[in-house]
Short mmCIF file of C-alpha atoms in Angstrom, two decimals:
data_model
loop_
_atom_site.label_atom_id
_atom_site.label_comp_id
_atom_site.label_asym_id
_atom_site.label_seq_id
_atom_site.Cartn_x
_atom_site.Cartn_y
_atom_site.Cartn_z
CA MET A 1 0.36 -8.51 25.99
CA THR A 2 3.16 -10.32 23.27
CA CYS A 3 3.95 -8.69 20.08
CA THR A 4 3.69 -10.74 17.17
CA MET A 5 4.92 -11.00 13.71
CA LYS A 6 1.73 -9.92 12.19
CA ASP A 7 1.27 -6.74 14.75
CA VAL A 8 4.97 -6.05 13.59
CA LEU A 9 3.72 -6.04 9.90
CA GLU A 10 0.33 -4.22 10.21
CA VAL A 11 2.13 -1.33 12.26
CA THR A 12 4.80 -0.92 9.66
CA ALA A 13 2.90 -1.47 6.61
CA LEU A 14 0.46 1.56 8.26
CA PHE A 15 3.83 3.84 8.80
CA LEU A 16 4.83 3.27 5.08
CA GLY A 17 1.09 3.91 3.75
CA PHE A 18 0.87 7.06 5.67
CA ALA A 19 4.28 7.95 4.45
CA ALA A 20 3.40 7.28 1.15
CA TRP A 21 0.29 9.43 1.55
CA ILE A 22 1.58 12.53 2.42
CA MET A 23 4.35 12.37 -0.12
CA ILE A 24 1.32 12.65 -2.41
CA PHE A 25 0.68 16.02 -0.97
CA VAL A 26 4.48 17.26 -1.48
CA SER A 27 4.92 16.00 -4.45
CA LEU A 28 2.04 18.11 -5.84
CA GLN A 29 2.64 21.20 -4.16
CA ASP A 30 6.18 20.60 -5.62
CA GLN A 31 6.51 23.06 -8.67
CA TYR A 32 9.32 21.30 -10.05
CA TRP A 33 7.99 18.61 -12.32
CA LYS A 34 9.75 19.31 -15.38
CA GLU A 35 12.31 21.66 -15.62
CA SER A 36 13.89 23.45 -19.14
CA THR A 37 17.15 22.18 -19.98
CA THR A 38 20.32 24.28 -20.35
CA ASP A 39 22.12 21.30 -22.10
CA GLY A 40 23.59 23.32 -25.37
CA SER A 41 22.70 26.87 -24.18
CA VAL A 42 25.73 29.02 -23.32
CA ILE A 43 23.81 31.65 -21.52
CA THR A 44 20.62 31.05 -19.69
CA THR A 45 18.81 34.15 -18.63
CA SER A 46 15.30 32.33 -17.85
CA THR A 47 14.28 29.05 -16.42
CA ILE A 48 10.64 27.43 -17.24
CA TYR A 49 9.48 24.81 -14.51
CA GLU A 50 6.09 23.12 -14.17
CA ASN A 51 3.68 20.76 -12.67
CA LEU A 52 0.61 19.60 -12.84
CA TRP A 53 -1.26 22.88 -12.16
CA MET A 54 1.10 25.82 -13.32
CA SER A 55 3.76 26.97 -15.20
CA CYS A 56 6.70 29.19 -13.31
CA ALA A 57 9.62 31.41 -15.13
CA SER A 58 12.14 32.58 -13.07
CA ASP A 59 15.38 34.86 -14.49
CA SER A 60 18.75 35.17 -13.57
CA THR A 61 17.85 37.76 -10.96
CA GLY A 62 16.01 35.27 -9.04
CA ILE A 63 12.57 37.14 -9.81
CA TYR A 64 10.08 34.27 -10.91
CA ASN A 65 6.26 34.33 -11.93
CA CYS A 66 3.85 31.42 -12.13
CA ARG A 67 0.58 31.16 -13.76
CA ASP A 68 -1.72 28.30 -13.74
CA PHE A 69 -3.31 26.67 -16.97
CA PRO A 70 -5.72 28.43 -18.07
CA SER A 71 -7.92 25.84 -19.53
CA LEU A 72 -8.47 22.11 -18.48
CA PHE A 73 -9.60 21.08 -22.05
CA ALA A 74 -6.36 23.05 -23.56
CA LEU A 75 -3.72 20.68 -22.05
CA PRO A 76 -2.07 17.54 -23.27
CA GLY A 77 -3.93 14.16 -22.61
CA TYR A 78 -1.03 13.01 -20.28
CA ILE A 79 -1.47 16.08 -18.03
CA GLN A 80 -4.71 15.47 -17.30
CA ALA A 81 -4.74 11.53 -17.01
CA SER A 82 -2.09 12.66 -14.83
CA ARG A 83 -3.80 14.89 -12.24
CA ALA A 84 -6.97 12.14 -12.20
CA LEU A 85 -4.53 9.43 -11.08
CA MET A 86 -3.33 11.46 -8.77
CA ILE A 87 -6.34 12.58 -7.26
CA ALA A 88 -7.54 8.55 -7.30
CA SER A 89 -4.26 7.71 -5.46
CA ILE A 90 -4.89 10.16 -2.50
CA VAL A 91 -8.76 8.93 -2.46
CA PHE A 92 -7.18 5.10 -2.35
CA GLY A 93 -4.80 6.40 0.69
CA SER A 94 -7.12 7.84 2.42
CA PHE A 95 -9.27 4.60 2.50
CA GLY A 96 -6.52 2.60 3.04
CA ILE A 97 -5.58 4.56 6.53
CA VAL A 98 -8.88 3.92 7.49
CA ALA A 99 -9.56 0.35 6.83
CA THR A 100 -6.17 -0.57 8.30
CA LEU A 101 -6.61 1.26 11.29
CA SER A 102 -10.10 -0.61 11.82
CA GLY A 103 -8.19 -3.85 10.99
CA MET A 104 -5.20 -4.15 12.99
CA GLN A 105 -4.88 -6.54 15.31
CA CYS A 106 -3.68 -4.21 18.38
CA SER A 107 -6.48 -1.86 17.25
CA LYS A 108 -9.79 -1.88 19.73
CA ILE A 109 -12.21 -0.47 16.61
CA GLY A 110 -14.11 -3.17 15.18
CA GLY A 111 -14.25 -5.37 18.99
CA GLU A 112 -12.35 -8.91 18.94
CA ASN A 113 -13.49 -10.35 16.12
CA TYR A 114 -10.04 -10.98 14.63
CA LEU A 115 -11.09 -12.95 11.34
CA LEU A 116 -13.16 -9.92 10.14
CA LYS A 117 -10.72 -7.49 11.19
CA GLY A 118 -8.26 -9.26 9.24
CA ARG A 119 -10.35 -9.24 6.32
CA ILE A 120 -10.84 -5.16 6.59
CA ALA A 121 -6.82 -5.12 6.91
CA ALA A 122 -6.33 -7.14 3.85
CA ILE A 123 -8.75 -4.56 2.23
CA GLY A 124 -6.61 -1.47 3.54
CA GLY A 125 -3.46 -3.63 1.91
CA VAL A 126 -5.61 -3.37 -1.43
CA PHE A 127 -5.99 -0.08 -1.37
CA PHE A 128 -2.46 0.90 -0.19
CA LEU A 129 -1.36 -1.06 -3.96
CA LEU A 130 -3.89 0.75 -5.63
CA GLN A 131 -2.42 3.75 -4.47
CA GLY A 132 0.97 3.16 -5.57
CA ILE A 133 -0.13 1.70 -8.88
CA CYS A 134 -1.92 5.08 -9.37
CA THR A 135 1.02 7.21 -8.48
CA MET A 136 3.55 5.24 -10.39
CA ILE A 137 1.52 5.20 -13.69
CA ALA A 138 0.89 8.75 -13.40
CA VAL A 139 4.86 9.88 -12.56
CA SER A 140 5.87 7.67 -14.97
CA TRP A 141 3.69 8.89 -17.93
CA TYR A 142 4.65 12.50 -16.90
CA ALA A 143 8.19 11.12 -17.12
CA ALA A 144 8.05 9.36 -20.14
CA ASN A 145 6.63 12.34 -21.89
CA ILE A 146 9.55 14.55 -20.54
CA THR A 147 12.01 12.19 -22.00
CA GLN A 148 10.48 11.45 -25.47
CA GLN A 149 10.62 15.23 -26.26
CA PHE A 150 13.82 15.66 -24.62
CA PHE A 151 15.73 12.79 -27.29
CA ASP A 152 13.38 14.11 -30.30
CA GLN A 153 15.42 16.16 -32.59
CA PHE A 154 12.62 17.71 -34.41
CA TYR A 155 10.56 18.60 -31.23
CA PRO A 156 10.18 22.48 -31.78
CA GLY A 157 8.96 23.35 -28.31
CA THR A 158 11.31 24.02 -24.94
CA LYS A 159 12.42 20.78 -24.02
CA TYR A 160 12.73 19.86 -20.18
CA GLU A 161 14.22 17.67 -17.70
CA ILE A 162 12.98 15.25 -14.82
CA GLY A 163 12.49 17.62 -11.60
CA GLU A 164 12.66 16.75 -7.75
CA GLY A 165 8.34 16.31 -7.72
CA LEU A 166 8.97 13.06 -10.26
CA TYR A 167 11.37 11.72 -7.93
CA ILE A 168 9.18 12.13 -4.38
CA GLY A 169 6.15 10.99 -6.27
CA TRP A 170 8.45 7.51 -7.64
CA SER A 171 9.38 7.52 -3.55
CA SER A 172 5.38 7.72 -2.46
CA ALA A 173 4.67 5.06 -5.00
CA THR A 174 7.53 2.55 -3.46
CA LEU A 175 6.45 2.81 -0.26
CA ALA A 176 2.67 2.69 -0.60
CA ILE A 177 3.49 -0.69 -2.96
CA CYS A 178 5.35 -1.70 0.12
CA GLY A 179 3.00 -0.89 2.76
CA GLY A 180 0.31 -2.65 0.56
CA SER A 181 2.46 -6.05 0.47
CA CYS A 182 3.02 -6.04 3.98
CA LEU A 183 -0.38 -5.93 5.12
CA VAL A 184 -1.31 -8.65 2.35
CA CYS A 185 1.46 -10.79 4.10
CA ALA A 186 0.21 -10.29 7.57
CA CYS A 187 -3.57 -11.15 6.54
CA LYS A 188 -2.22 -15.09 5.96
CA LEU A 189 -0.62 -15.11 9.40
CA THR A 190 -2.49 -16.34 12.21
CA THR A 191 -2.80 -15.60 15.89
CA PRO A 192 -3.44 -17.65 18.74
CA GLN A 193 -7.00 -15.86 19.28
CA GLU A 194 -8.17 -16.38 15.84
CA LYS A 195 -6.98 -20.61 15.47
CA ILE A 196 -7.46 -22.50 18.71
CA SER A 197 -7.04 -26.19 18.61
CA TYR A 198 -9.22 -28.50 20.82
CA PRO A 199 -8.24 -32.62 21.20
CA TYR A 200 -11.13 -34.83 19.73
CA GLN A 201 -13.15 -36.46 22.38
CA PRO A 202 -15.70 -39.38 21.15
CA SER A 203 -19.05 -39.19 22.50
CA SER A 204 -19.73 -41.08 25.69
CA ARG A 205 -23.59 -41.41 25.04
CA GLY A 206 -24.93 -44.80 26.45
CA ARG A 207 -21.42 -45.99 27.70
CA VAL A 208 -20.31 -46.43 31.26
CA LEU A 209 -16.36 -45.78 32.11
CA THR A 210 -14.94 -47.66 34.98
CA ALA A 211 -11.76 -47.17 36.14
CA THR A 212 -10.90 -50.93 37.44
CA PRO A 213 -10.07 -53.50 34.31
CA THR A 214 -13.64 -56.33 34.03
CA SER A 215 -12.35 -59.43 35.45
CA PHE A 216 -13.75 -62.46 33.34
CA SER A 217 -14.12 -66.08 35.11
CA ILE A 218 -12.43 -68.56 33.06
CA PRO A 219 -14.48 -71.98 33.36
CA SER A 220 -12.96 -75.38 34.66
CA ASN A 221 -13.09 -78.75 34.37
CA TYR A 222 -12.06 -79.81 37.95
CA GLY A 223 -14.57 -79.87 41.17
CA ARG A 224 -14.16 -77.89 44.19
CA ASN A 225 -12.81 -80.67 46.37
CA ALA A 226 -9.88 -81.08 43.92
CA TYR A 227 -8.31 -77.99 45.35
CA VAL A 228 -8.54 -79.13 49.02
#
């Protein structure tokens, strides 16, 4: 069995999409989505860091304490939207993995209908693209609010800097978009099983084909005695 370019693209897309899907969970579990800045502080006694679910504080001795956000409706709108988008990206990624596994040409799932399998793989690529877009919007929106508050001279609250959880989210979104693009490009490639050309053969009904050429008699004006 030969490995075609389409097979390579599909396997690469599945690997990228699955890696991006795993990194979403890593990003959500990371507590450092934003961290209190030390800019302008001579002595730092405590550090505050947050993610989408909780807020933590640690002192100079290394002791830290975390608490979940008490109310969903009391949270800012961008945190609620980021939560919804990250959960949606997990759902899209799950559908994308299942669809890609079912639509891969080298997979036995779904039989040997390569045209249908190609369409299913294309749907998986769309799911991966939606996963990457949702993750990118959620992480970028969260980072935009951090940046806006940091450079606002009249902001009275605690100013934060971008944490490592956002960078993991950006990496996840990039991998998902690349994986979805590979699947969409792989759908445009054809394999020998999908496209088979047959030579045109005209219908021979009502005709008798002979291998020897047909001889035609040429009329002559001379009699038979003239050749003797």
